[in-house]
mmCIF file of C-alpha atoms in Angstrom:
data_model
loop_
_atom_site.group_PDB
_atom_site.id
_atom_site.type_symbol
_atom_site.label_atom_id
_atom_site.label_comp_id
_atom_site.label_asym_id
_atom_site.label_seq_id
_atom_site.Cartn_x
_atom_site.Cartn_y
_atom_site.Cartn_z
ATOM 1 C CA ASP A 140 -3.591 -24.223 -20.653
ATOM 2 C CA ALA A 141 -1.787 -24.069 -17.335
ATOM 3 C CA GLY A 142 1.124 -21.712 -17.139
ATOM 4 C CA VAL A 143 4.223 -22.230 -15.032
ATOM 5 C CA THR A 144 3.265 -23.526 -11.601
ATOM 6 C CA GLN A 145 5.454 -23.433 -8.521
ATOM 7 C CA SER A 146 5.151 -24.911 -5.057
ATOM 8 C CA PRO A 147 5.080 -24.121 -2.259
ATOM 9 C CA THR A 148 4.067 -20.471 -2.574
ATOM 10 C CA HIS A 149 5.467 -19.540 0.836
ATOM 11 C CA LEU A 150 7.700 -21.294 3.325
ATOM 12 C CA ILE A 151 9.761 -20.530 6.396
ATOM 13 C CA LYS A 152 12.993 -22.302 7.291
ATOM 14 C CA THR A 153 15.742 -21.804 9.847
ATOM 15 C CA ARG A 154 19.424 -21.313 9.199
ATOM 16 C CA GLY A 155 21.266 -24.504 8.312
ATOM 17 C CA GLN A 156 18.198 -26.310 7.030
ATOM 18 C CA GLN A 157 17.643 -27.525 3.500
ATOM 19 C CA VAL A 158 14.787 -26.613 1.158
ATOM 20 C CA THR A 159 13.328 -28.041 -2.052
ATOM 21 C CA LEU A 160 11.233 -25.931 -4.394
ATOM 22 C CA ARG A 161 9.256 -27.368 -7.287
ATOM 23 C CA CYS A 162 8.284 -26.152 -10.724
ATOM 24 C CA SER A 163 6.094 -27.466 -13.515
ATOM 25 C CA PRO A 164 6.748 -25.756 -16.841
ATOM 26 C CA LYS A 165 4.098 -24.448 -19.178
ATOM 27 C CA SER A 166 2.581 -27.141 -21.368
ATOM 28 C CA GLY A 167 4.797 -27.843 -24.366
ATOM 29 C CA HIS A 168 7.929 -26.375 -22.781
ATOM 30 C CA ASP A 169 11.037 -28.442 -22.138
ATOM 31 C CA THR A 170 13.481 -25.940 -20.618
ATOM 32 C CA VAL A 171 13.398 -24.606 -17.082
ATOM 33 C CA SER A 172 15.388 -21.738 -15.575
ATOM 34 C CA TRP A 173 15.543 -20.648 -11.944
ATOM 35 C CA TYR A 174 15.987 -17.090 -10.683
ATOM 36 C CA GLN A 175 16.414 -15.606 -7.201
ATOM 37 C CA GLN A 176 14.863 -12.219 -6.462
ATOM 38 C CA ALA A 177 15.839 -10.449 -3.245
ATOM 39 C CA LEU A 178 13.566 -7.710 -1.959
ATOM 40 C CA GLY A 179 13.829 -4.548 -4.050
ATOM 41 C CA GLN A 180 16.157 -6.150 -6.608
ATOM 42 C CA GLY A 181 15.719 -7.637 -10.046
ATOM 43 C CA PRO A 182 15.789 -11.409 -10.489
ATOM 44 C CA GLN A 183 19.219 -13.078 -10.637
ATOM 45 C CA PHE A 184 19.838 -16.152 -12.815
ATOM 46 C CA ILE A 185 20.691 -19.312 -10.883
ATOM 47 C CA PHE A 186 20.756 -22.007 -13.585
ATOM 48 C CA GLN A 187 18.919 -23.559 -16.510
ATOM 49 C CA TYR A 188 17.964 -27.170 -17.177
ATOM 50 C CA TYR A 189 17.378 -28.752 -20.568
ATOM 51 C CA GLU A 190 17.158 -32.473 -21.351
ATOM 52 C CA GLU A 191 17.686 -33.189 -17.648
ATOM 53 C CA GLU A 192 21.110 -31.515 -17.677
ATOM 54 C CA GLU A 193 22.268 -28.206 -16.242
ATOM 55 C CA ARG A 194 23.010 -26.177 -19.357
ATOM 56 C CA GLN A 195 24.107 -22.847 -17.915
ATOM 57 C CA ARG A 196 24.776 -21.571 -14.392
ATOM 58 C CA GLY A 197 24.928 -18.149 -12.812
ATOM 59 C CA ASN A 198 27.154 -16.978 -9.983
ATOM 60 C CA PHE A 199 25.664 -19.073 -7.188
ATOM 61 C CA PRO A 200 27.485 -21.435 -4.793
ATOM 62 C CA ASP A 201 27.247 -25.207 -4.929
ATOM 63 C CA ARG A 202 24.694 -25.098 -2.104
ATOM 64 C CA PHE A 203 22.242 -24.369 -4.900
ATOM 65 C CA SER A 204 21.518 -27.453 -6.963
ATOM 66 C CA GLY A 205 18.772 -28.582 -9.230
ATOM 67 C CA HIS A 206 17.222 -31.411 -11.094
ATOM 68 C CA GLN A 207 14.994 -31.857 -14.102
ATOM 69 C CA PHE A 208 12.750 -34.862 -14.498
ATOM 70 C CA PRO A 209 11.743 -36.692 -17.703
ATOM 71 C CA ASN A 210 8.388 -34.876 -17.657
ATOM 72 C CA TYR A 211 10.359 -31.564 -17.741
ATOM 73 C CA SER A 212 9.384 -30.524 -14.229
ATOM 74 C CA SER A 213 12.213 -29.287 -12.062
ATOM 75 C CA GLU A 214 13.373 -28.903 -8.478
ATOM 76 C CA LEU A 215 15.650 -26.343 -6.888
ATOM 77 C CA ASN A 216 17.478 -27.467 -3.750
ATOM 78 C CA VAL A 217 19.279 -25.154 -1.381
ATOM 79 C CA ASN A 218 21.417 -26.653 1.404
ATOM 80 C CA ALA A 219 22.777 -25.082 4.580
ATOM 81 C CA LEU A 220 20.411 -22.134 4.370
ATOM 82 C CA LEU A 221 21.700 -18.667 5.232
ATOM 83 C CA LEU A 222 19.692 -15.612 6.203
ATOM 84 C CA GLY A 223 20.706 -14.091 2.851
ATOM 85 C CA ASP A 224 18.903 -16.867 0.974
ATOM 86 C CA SER A 225 15.595 -15.255 1.924
ATOM 87 C CA ALA A 226 14.091 -14.282 -1.411
ATOM 88 C CA LEU A 227 11.459 -14.964 -4.021
ATOM 89 C CA TYR A 228 12.514 -17.928 -6.144
ATOM 90 C CA LEU A 229 11.165 -17.786 -9.663
ATOM 91 C CA CYS A 230 10.917 -20.570 -12.184
ATOM 92 C CA ALA A 231 10.708 -19.788 -15.892
ATOM 93 C CA SER A 232 10.099 -22.098 -18.825
ATOM 94 C CA SER A 233 10.586 -21.989 -22.563
ATOM 95 C CA SER A 234 10.723 -24.293 -25.549
ATOM 96 C CA GLN A 235 14.378 -25.206 -26.107
ATOM 97 C CA GLY A 236 15.584 -22.000 -24.479
ATOM 98 C CA LEU A 237 15.936 -18.347 -25.374
ATOM 99 C CA ALA A 238 17.939 -19.066 -28.505
ATOM 100 C CA GLN A 239 14.854 -20.624 -30.082
ATOM 101 C CA THR A 240 11.985 -18.547 -28.782
ATOM 102 C CA GLY A 241 13.378 -15.421 -27.165
ATOM 103 C CA GLU A 242 10.698 -15.537 -24.495
ATOM 104 C CA LEU A 243 10.547 -16.920 -20.976
ATOM 105 C CA PHE A 244 7.314 -17.602 -19.116
ATOM 106 C CA PHE A 245 7.662 -17.055 -15.374
ATOM 107 C CA GLY A 246 5.725 -18.561 -12.522
ATOM 108 C CA GLU A 247 4.583 -16.513 -9.544
ATOM 109 C CA GLY A 248 7.404 -17.751 -7.383
ATOM 110 C CA SER A 249 8.073 -19.380 -4.033
ATOM 111 C CA ARG A 250 8.705 -16.926 -1.209
ATOM 112 C CA LEU A 251 11.384 -18.343 1.132
ATOM 113 C CA THR A 252 12.042 -16.794 4.518
ATOM 114 C CA VAL A 253 15.070 -17.976 6.466
ATOM 115 C CA LEU A 254 15.060 -17.191 10.206
ATOM 116 C CA ASP B 25 26.384 -8.910 -21.089
ATOM 117 C CA ALA B 26 26.034 -5.184 -21.709
ATOM 118 C CA LYS B 27 24.901 -3.050 -18.807
ATOM 119 C CA THR B 28 21.638 -1.105 -19.014
ATOM 120 C CA THR B 29 20.641 2.169 -17.353
ATOM 121 C CA GLN B 30 17.019 3.065 -16.650
ATOM 122 C CA PRO B 31 15.392 5.849 -14.631
ATOM 123 C CA PRO B 32 14.267 4.474 -11.255
ATOM 124 C CA SER B 33 10.718 5.764 -11.590
ATOM 125 C CA MET B 34 8.274 7.399 -13.995
ATOM 126 C CA ASP B 35 4.674 8.539 -13.928
ATOM 127 C CA CYS B 36 2.125 8.490 -16.716
ATOM 128 C CA ALA B 37 -1.508 9.558 -17.007
ATOM 129 C CA GLU B 38 -4.047 6.882 -17.828
ATOM 130 C CA GLY B 39 -4.833 6.813 -21.547
ATOM 131 C CA ARG B 40 -1.611 8.532 -22.526
ATOM 132 C CA ALA B 41 1.422 6.903 -24.080
ATOM 133 C CA ALA B 42 4.130 5.750 -21.685
ATOM 134 C CA ASN B 43 7.652 6.055 -23.087
ATOM 135 C CA LEU B 44 10.254 4.189 -21.055
ATOM 136 C CA PRO B 45 13.882 4.879 -21.965
ATOM 137 C CA CYS B 46 16.857 2.555 -21.649
ATOM 138 C CA ASN B 47 20.513 3.247 -22.238
ATOM 139 C CA HIS B 48 22.761 0.376 -23.327
ATOM 140 C CA SER B 49 25.736 2.224 -24.761
ATOM 141 C CA THR B 50 28.112 -0.769 -24.552
ATOM 142 C CA ILE B 51 25.842 -3.138 -26.489
ATOM 143 C CA SER B 52 27.562 -5.299 -29.063
ATOM 144 C CA GLY B 53 26.312 -6.515 -32.418
ATOM 145 C CA ASN B 54 25.213 -9.937 -31.177
ATOM 146 C CA GLU B 55 23.164 -8.699 -28.227
ATOM 147 C CA TYR B 56 19.390 -8.435 -28.148
ATOM 148 C CA VAL B 57 17.322 -5.874 -26.247
ATOM 149 C CA TYR B 58 14.519 -7.364 -24.148
ATOM 150 C CA TRP B 59 11.780 -5.789 -22.086
ATOM 151 C CA TYR B 60 9.978 -7.528 -19.254
ATOM 152 C CA ARG B 61 7.666 -6.152 -16.608
ATOM 153 C CA GLN B 62 6.771 -7.296 -13.130
ATOM 154 C CA ILE B 63 3.491 -6.409 -11.549
ATOM 155 C CA HIS B 64 3.548 -6.466 -7.763
ATOM 156 C CA SER B 65 3.644 -9.989 -6.307
ATOM 157 C CA GLN B 66 3.776 -11.659 -9.709
ATOM 158 C CA GLY B 67 6.535 -13.179 -11.822
ATOM 159 C CA PRO B 68 8.059 -11.131 -14.647
ATOM 160 C CA GLN B 69 6.110 -10.990 -17.902
ATOM 161 C CA TYR B 70 7.720 -10.850 -21.327
ATOM 162 C CA ILE B 71 6.794 -7.779 -23.367
ATOM 163 C CA ILE B 72 8.948 -7.573 -26.465
ATOM 164 C CA HIS B 73 12.480 -7.964 -27.793
ATOM 165 C CA GLY B 74 14.520 -6.868 -30.794
ATOM 166 C CA LEU B 75 17.973 -6.842 -32.332
ATOM 167 C CA LYS B 76 18.228 -3.880 -34.705
ATOM 168 C CA ASN B 77 14.817 -3.078 -36.122
ATOM 169 C CA ASN B 78 11.881 -1.528 -34.371
ATOM 170 C CA GLU B 79 9.343 -4.076 -33.208
ATOM 171 C CA THR B 80 5.641 -3.920 -32.391
ATOM 172 C CA ASN B 81 3.261 -6.414 -30.866
ATOM 173 C CA GLU B 82 -0.128 -6.302 -29.176
ATOM 174 C CA MET B 83 1.388 -5.004 -25.938
ATOM 175 C CA ALA B 84 3.973 -2.434 -26.948
ATOM 176 C CA SER B 85 6.433 -0.998 -29.439
ATOM 177 C CA LEU B 86 10.207 -1.128 -29.150
ATOM 178 C CA ILE B 87 12.194 1.642 -30.769
ATOM 179 C CA ILE B 88 15.960 1.016 -31.033
ATOM 180 C CA THR B 89 18.221 3.869 -32.133
ATOM 181 C CA GLU B 90 20.290 3.393 -35.249
ATOM 182 C CA ASP B 91 23.529 3.105 -33.257
ATOM 183 C CA ARG B 92 21.735 0.645 -30.902
ATOM 184 C CA LYS B 93 23.018 2.482 -27.847
ATOM 185 C CA SER B 94 19.561 3.187 -26.500
ATOM 186 C CA SER B 95 15.973 2.097 -26.860
ATOM 187 C CA THR B 96 12.486 3.149 -25.839
ATOM 188 C CA LEU B 97 9.563 0.969 -24.870
ATOM 189 C CA ILE B 98 6.249 2.550 -25.789
ATOM 190 C CA LEU B 99 2.936 1.566 -24.223
ATOM 191 C CA PRO B 100 0.542 3.409 -26.555
ATOM 192 C CA HIS B 101 -2.436 3.824 -24.210
ATOM 193 C CA ALA B 102 -1.406 3.174 -20.620
ATOM 194 C CA THR B 103 -3.979 1.769 -18.194
ATOM 195 C CA LEU B 104 -3.876 1.411 -14.423
ATOM 196 C CA ARG B 105 -2.996 -2.266 -14.927
ATOM 197 C CA ASP B 106 0.253 -1.233 -16.604
ATOM 198 C CA THR B 107 1.598 -0.033 -13.238
ATOM 199 C CA ALA B 108 4.650 -2.253 -12.747
ATOM 200 C CA VAL B 109 8.439 -2.400 -12.703
ATOM 201 C CA TYR B 110 9.766 -2.466 -16.260
ATOM 202 C CA TYR B 111 13.103 -4.115 -16.928
ATOM 203 C CA CYS B 112 15.297 -3.434 -19.938
ATOM 204 C CA ILE B 113 17.708 -6.326 -20.505
ATOM 205 C CA VAL B 114 20.472 -6.976 -22.985
ATOM 206 C CA ARG B 115 21.025 -10.623 -23.795
ATOM 207 C CA ARG B 116 23.998 -11.989 -25.694
ATOM 208 C CA LYS B 117 23.095 -14.318 -28.551
ATOM 209 C CA GLY B 118 23.684 -17.868 -27.329
ATOM 210 C CA SER B 119 23.313 -17.000 -23.652
ATOM 211 C CA GLU B 120 20.368 -18.493 -21.818
ATOM 212 C CA LYS B 121 20.358 -16.053 -18.927
ATOM 213 C CA LEU B 122 18.606 -12.732 -18.558
ATOM 214 C CA VAL B 123 20.485 -10.178 -16.436
ATOM 215 C CA PHE B 124 17.928 -7.991 -14.691
ATOM 216 C CA GLY B 125 18.807 -4.588 -13.209
ATOM 217 C CA LYS B 126 16.526 -2.657 -10.872
ATOM 218 C CA GLY B 127 14.230 -1.486 -13.668
ATOM 219 C CA THR B 128 11.882 1.497 -13.859
ATOM 220 C CA LYS B 129 8.887 1.677 -11.568
ATOM 221 C CA LEU B 130 6.076 3.002 -13.796
ATOM 222 C CA THR B 131 3.028 4.372 -12.040
ATOM 223 C CA VAL B 132 -0.037 5.030 -14.174
ATOM 224 C CA ASN B 133 -2.270 7.621 -12.542
ATOM 225 C CA PRO B 134 -6.022 8.021 -13.071
#
Protein backbone atom coordinates (compact mmCIF):
# COMPACT_ATOMS: atom_id res chain seq x y z
CA ASP A 1 0.00 0.00 0.00
CA ALA A 2 1.72 3.13 -1.24
CA GLY A 3 1.74 6.05 1.11
CA VAL A 4 1.64 9.69 0.08
CA THR A 5 3.95 10.28 -2.87
CA GLN A 6 5.29 13.63 -3.98
CA SER A 7 7.24 14.79 -7.01
CA PRO A 8 9.73 16.10 -7.72
CA THR A 9 11.79 15.47 -4.59
CA HIS A 10 14.15 18.38 -5.27
CA LEU A 11 14.10 21.29 -7.68
CA ILE A 12 15.83 24.60 -8.23
CA LYS A 13 14.15 27.66 -9.72
CA THR A 14 15.05 31.31 -10.15
CA ARG A 15 13.16 34.31 -8.86
CA GLY A 16 10.08 35.17 -10.89
CA GLN A 17 9.60 31.67 -12.25
CA GLN A 18 6.63 29.43 -11.63
CA VAL A 19 6.64 25.94 -10.12
CA THR A 20 4.21 23.02 -9.97
CA LEU A 21 4.48 20.33 -7.31
CA ARG A 22 2.51 17.10 -7.40
CA CYS A 23 1.03 14.80 -4.81
CA SER A 24 -0.71 11.44 -4.88
CA PRO A 25 -2.60 10.69 -1.67
CA LYS A 26 -2.48 7.43 0.21
CA SER A 27 -4.77 4.78 -1.24
CA GLY A 28 -8.33 5.28 -0.03
CA HIS A 29 -7.83 8.93 0.91
CA ASP A 30 -9.79 11.73 -0.72
CA THR A 31 -8.51 14.87 1.03
CA VAL A 32 -5.19 16.57 0.41
CA SER A 33 -3.53 19.34 2.42
CA TRP A 34 -0.37 21.26 1.58
CA TYR A 35 2.16 22.63 4.07
CA GLN A 36 5.28 24.78 3.69
CA GLN A 37 8.23 24.13 5.99
CA ALA A 38 11.06 26.67 6.06
CA LEU A 39 14.40 25.57 7.44
CA GLY A 40 14.33 25.20 11.22
CA GLN A 41 10.59 25.89 11.46
CA GLY A 42 7.50 23.76 11.82
CA PRO A 43 5.25 23.19 8.81
CA GLN A 44 2.76 25.96 7.96
CA PHE A 45 -0.68 25.16 6.50
CA ILE A 46 -1.22 26.44 2.96
CA PHE A 47 -4.60 24.95 2.00
CA GLN A 48 -6.72 21.81 1.84
CA TYR A 49 -8.60 20.26 -1.06
CA TYR A 50 -11.64 18.00 -0.83
CA GLU A 51 -13.99 17.03 -3.66
CA GLU A 52 -11.85 19.11 -6.03
CA GLU A 53 -12.57 22.31 -4.07
CA GLU A 54 -10.36 24.36 -1.78
CA ARG A 55 -11.98 23.81 1.61
CA GLN A 56 -9.73 25.82 3.91
CA ARG A 57 -6.79 28.17 3.36
CA GLY A 58 -3.97 29.42 5.54
CA ASN A 59 -2.29 32.81 5.47
CA PHE A 60 -0.61 32.54 2.07
CA PRO A 61 -0.85 34.98 -0.86
CA ASP A 62 -2.74 34.28 -4.06
CA ARG A 63 0.55 33.34 -5.74
CA PHE A 64 -0.05 29.98 -4.10
CA SER A 65 -2.80 28.04 -5.83
CA GLY A 66 -3.81 24.46 -6.08
CA HIS A 67 -5.91 21.91 -7.81
CA GLN A 68 -7.35 18.52 -7.04
CA PHE A 69 -8.15 16.02 -9.75
CA PRO A 70 -10.99 13.46 -9.88
CA ASN A 71 -8.53 10.73 -8.84
CA TYR A 72 -7.81 12.80 -5.67
CA SER A 73 -4.26 13.67 -6.66
CA SER A 74 -3.31 17.30 -6.25
CA GLU A 75 -0.99 20.01 -7.52
CA LEU A 76 0.45 23.03 -5.78
CA ASN A 77 1.38 25.96 -8.02
CA VAL A 78 3.49 28.89 -6.95
CA ASN A 79 3.83 31.89 -9.29
CA ALA A 80 6.35 34.72 -9.32
CA LEU A 81 8.74 32.87 -7.04
CA LEU A 82 10.54 34.80 -4.30
CA LEU A 83 13.70 33.82 -2.46
CA GLY A 84 11.54 33.35 0.65
CA ASP A 85 9.56 30.58 -1.07
CA SER A 86 12.56 28.28 -0.64
CA ALA A 87 11.27 25.54 1.62
CA LEU A 88 10.18 21.94 1.93
CA TYR A 89 6.64 21.56 0.60
CA LEU A 90 4.72 18.78 2.26
CA CYS A 91 1.57 17.09 1.08
CA ALA A 92 -0.68 15.29 3.56
CA SER A 93 -3.73 13.14 2.94
CA SER A 94 -6.65 11.87 4.95
CA SER A 95 -10.08 10.36 4.47
CA GLN A 96 -12.59 13.22 4.51
CA GLY A 97 -10.32 15.39 6.63
CA LEU A 98 -9.30 15.70 10.25
CA ALA A 99 -12.87 15.95 11.48
CA GLN A 100 -13.43 12.33 10.47
CA THR A 101 -10.14 10.63 11.18
CA GLY A 102 -8.00 12.96 13.26
CA GLU A 103 -4.88 11.81 11.45
CA LEU A 104 -2.91 13.13 8.50
CA PHE A 105 -0.43 11.06 6.52
CA PHE A 106 2.45 13.15 5.19
CA GLY A 107 4.67 12.58 2.21
CA GLU A 108 8.41 13.17 2.32
CA GLY A 109 8.11 16.51 0.61
CA SER A 110 9.47 18.46 -2.34
CA ARG A 111 12.50 20.59 -1.54
CA LEU A 112 12.31 23.86 -3.52
CA THR A 113 15.30 26.17 -3.77
CA VAL A 114 14.78 29.60 -5.30
CA LEU A 115 17.94 31.40 -6.48
CA ASP B 1 -6.08 27.94 17.76
CA ALA B 2 -4.50 27.77 21.20
CA LYS B 3 -0.78 28.35 21.43
CA THR B 4 1.51 25.60 22.72
CA THR B 5 4.83 25.85 24.55
CA GLN B 6 7.43 23.08 24.44
CA PRO B 7 11.05 22.89 25.59
CA PRO B 8 13.36 23.29 22.58
CA SER B 9 15.35 20.16 23.32
CA MET B 10 15.50 17.09 25.55
CA ASP B 11 17.74 14.07 25.96
CA CYS B 12 16.80 10.54 26.92
CA ALA B 13 18.76 7.33 27.45
CA GLU B 14 17.94 4.41 25.18
CA GLY B 15 15.52 2.00 26.85
CA ARG B 16 14.21 4.59 29.28
CA ALA B 17 10.88 6.36 29.10
CA ALA B 18 10.85 9.72 27.33
CA ASN B 19 8.39 12.21 28.80
CA LEU B 20 7.78 15.23 26.58
CA PRO B 21 5.83 18.08 28.16
CA CYS B 22 3.56 20.59 26.45
CA ASN B 23 1.83 23.62 27.87
CA HIS B 24 -1.43 24.77 26.29
CA SER B 25 -2.90 26.94 29.02
CA THR B 26 -5.32 28.80 26.70
CA ILE B 27 -6.92 25.64 25.29
CA SER B 28 -10.68 25.73 24.97
CA GLY B 29 -13.21 22.95 25.40
CA ASN B 30 -13.52 22.16 21.69
CA GLU B 31 -9.80 21.85 20.99
CA TYR B 32 -7.91 18.59 20.62
CA VAL B 33 -4.29 17.93 21.57
CA TYR B 34 -2.23 16.26 18.84
CA TRP B 35 1.32 14.97 18.77
CA TYR B 36 3.34 14.49 15.61
CA ARG B 37 7.02 13.82 15.14
CA GLN B 38 9.42 14.50 12.31
CA ILE B 39 12.50 12.43 11.81
CA HIS B 40 15.25 14.22 9.89
CA SER B 41 14.50 14.57 6.17
CA GLN B 42 11.09 12.94 6.44
CA GLY B 43 7.53 14.23 6.59
CA PRO B 44 5.79 14.50 9.97
CA GLN B 45 4.33 11.31 11.41
CA TYR B 46 1.15 11.17 13.46
CA ILE B 47 1.61 9.76 16.96
CA ILE B 48 -1.54 10.26 18.99
CA HIS B 49 -4.31 12.72 19.83
CA GLY B 50 -6.89 13.26 22.55
CA LEU B 51 -9.56 15.60 23.84
CA LYS B 52 -9.94 15.07 27.59
CA ASN B 53 -9.05 11.51 28.48
CA ASN B 54 -5.65 9.90 28.51
CA GLU B 55 -4.94 7.91 25.37
CA THR B 56 -2.59 5.04 24.56
CA ASN B 57 -1.65 3.36 21.32
CA GLU B 58 1.17 1.16 20.08
CA MET B 59 3.53 4.13 19.81
CA ALA B 60 2.92 6.24 22.89
CA SER B 61 0.70 7.42 25.72
CA LEU B 62 -0.85 10.87 26.02
CA ILE B 63 -1.54 12.19 29.49
CA ILE B 64 -3.74 15.31 29.64
CA THR B 65 -4.13 17.12 32.96
CA GLU B 66 -7.60 17.46 34.40
CA ASP B 67 -7.73 21.20 33.64
CA ARG B 68 -6.43 20.42 30.11
CA LYS B 69 -3.82 23.16 30.36
CA SER B 70 -0.92 20.81 29.79
CA SER B 71 -0.12 17.36 28.50
CA THR B 72 2.73 14.88 28.39
CA LEU B 73 3.66 12.50 25.61
CA ILE B 74 5.26 9.34 26.93
CA LEU B 75 7.41 7.03 24.82
CA PRO B 76 7.69 4.06 27.20
CA HIS B 77 10.97 2.55 25.96
CA ALA B 78 12.83 5.04 23.78
CA THR B 79 15.07 3.72 20.99
CA LEU B 80 17.63 5.51 18.84
CA ARG B 81 15.01 5.64 16.07
CA ASP B 82 12.83 7.84 18.26
CA THR B 83 15.32 10.71 17.82
CA ALA B 84 13.19 13.37 16.13
CA VAL B 85 11.45 16.72 16.54
CA TYR B 86 8.19 16.25 18.44
CA TYR B 87 5.37 18.69 17.85
CA CYS B 88 2.51 19.32 20.24
CA ILE B 89 -0.45 20.86 18.40
CA VAL B 90 -3.85 22.08 19.48
CA ARG B 91 -6.53 21.79 16.84
CA ARG B 92 -9.96 23.38 17.04
CA LYS B 93 -12.83 21.01 16.33
CA GLY B 94 -13.98 21.69 12.77
CA SER B 95 -10.66 23.15 11.64
CA GLU B 96 -8.74 21.22 9.02
CA LYS B 97 -5.37 22.82 9.68
CA LEU B 98 -2.64 21.82 12.09
CA VAL B 99 -0.63 24.74 13.50
CA PHE B 100 2.90 23.53 14.14
CA GLY B 101 5.32 25.37 16.45
CA LYS B 102 9.04 24.65 16.61
CA GLY B 103 8.59 21.48 18.66
CA THR B 104 11.01 19.66 20.96
CA LYS B 105 14.14 18.09 19.54
CA LEU B 106 14.42 14.74 21.36
CA THR B 107 17.78 13.02 21.22
CA VAL B 108 17.91 9.41 22.38
CA ASN B 109 21.42 8.49 23.47
CA PRO B 110 22.92 4.98 23.52
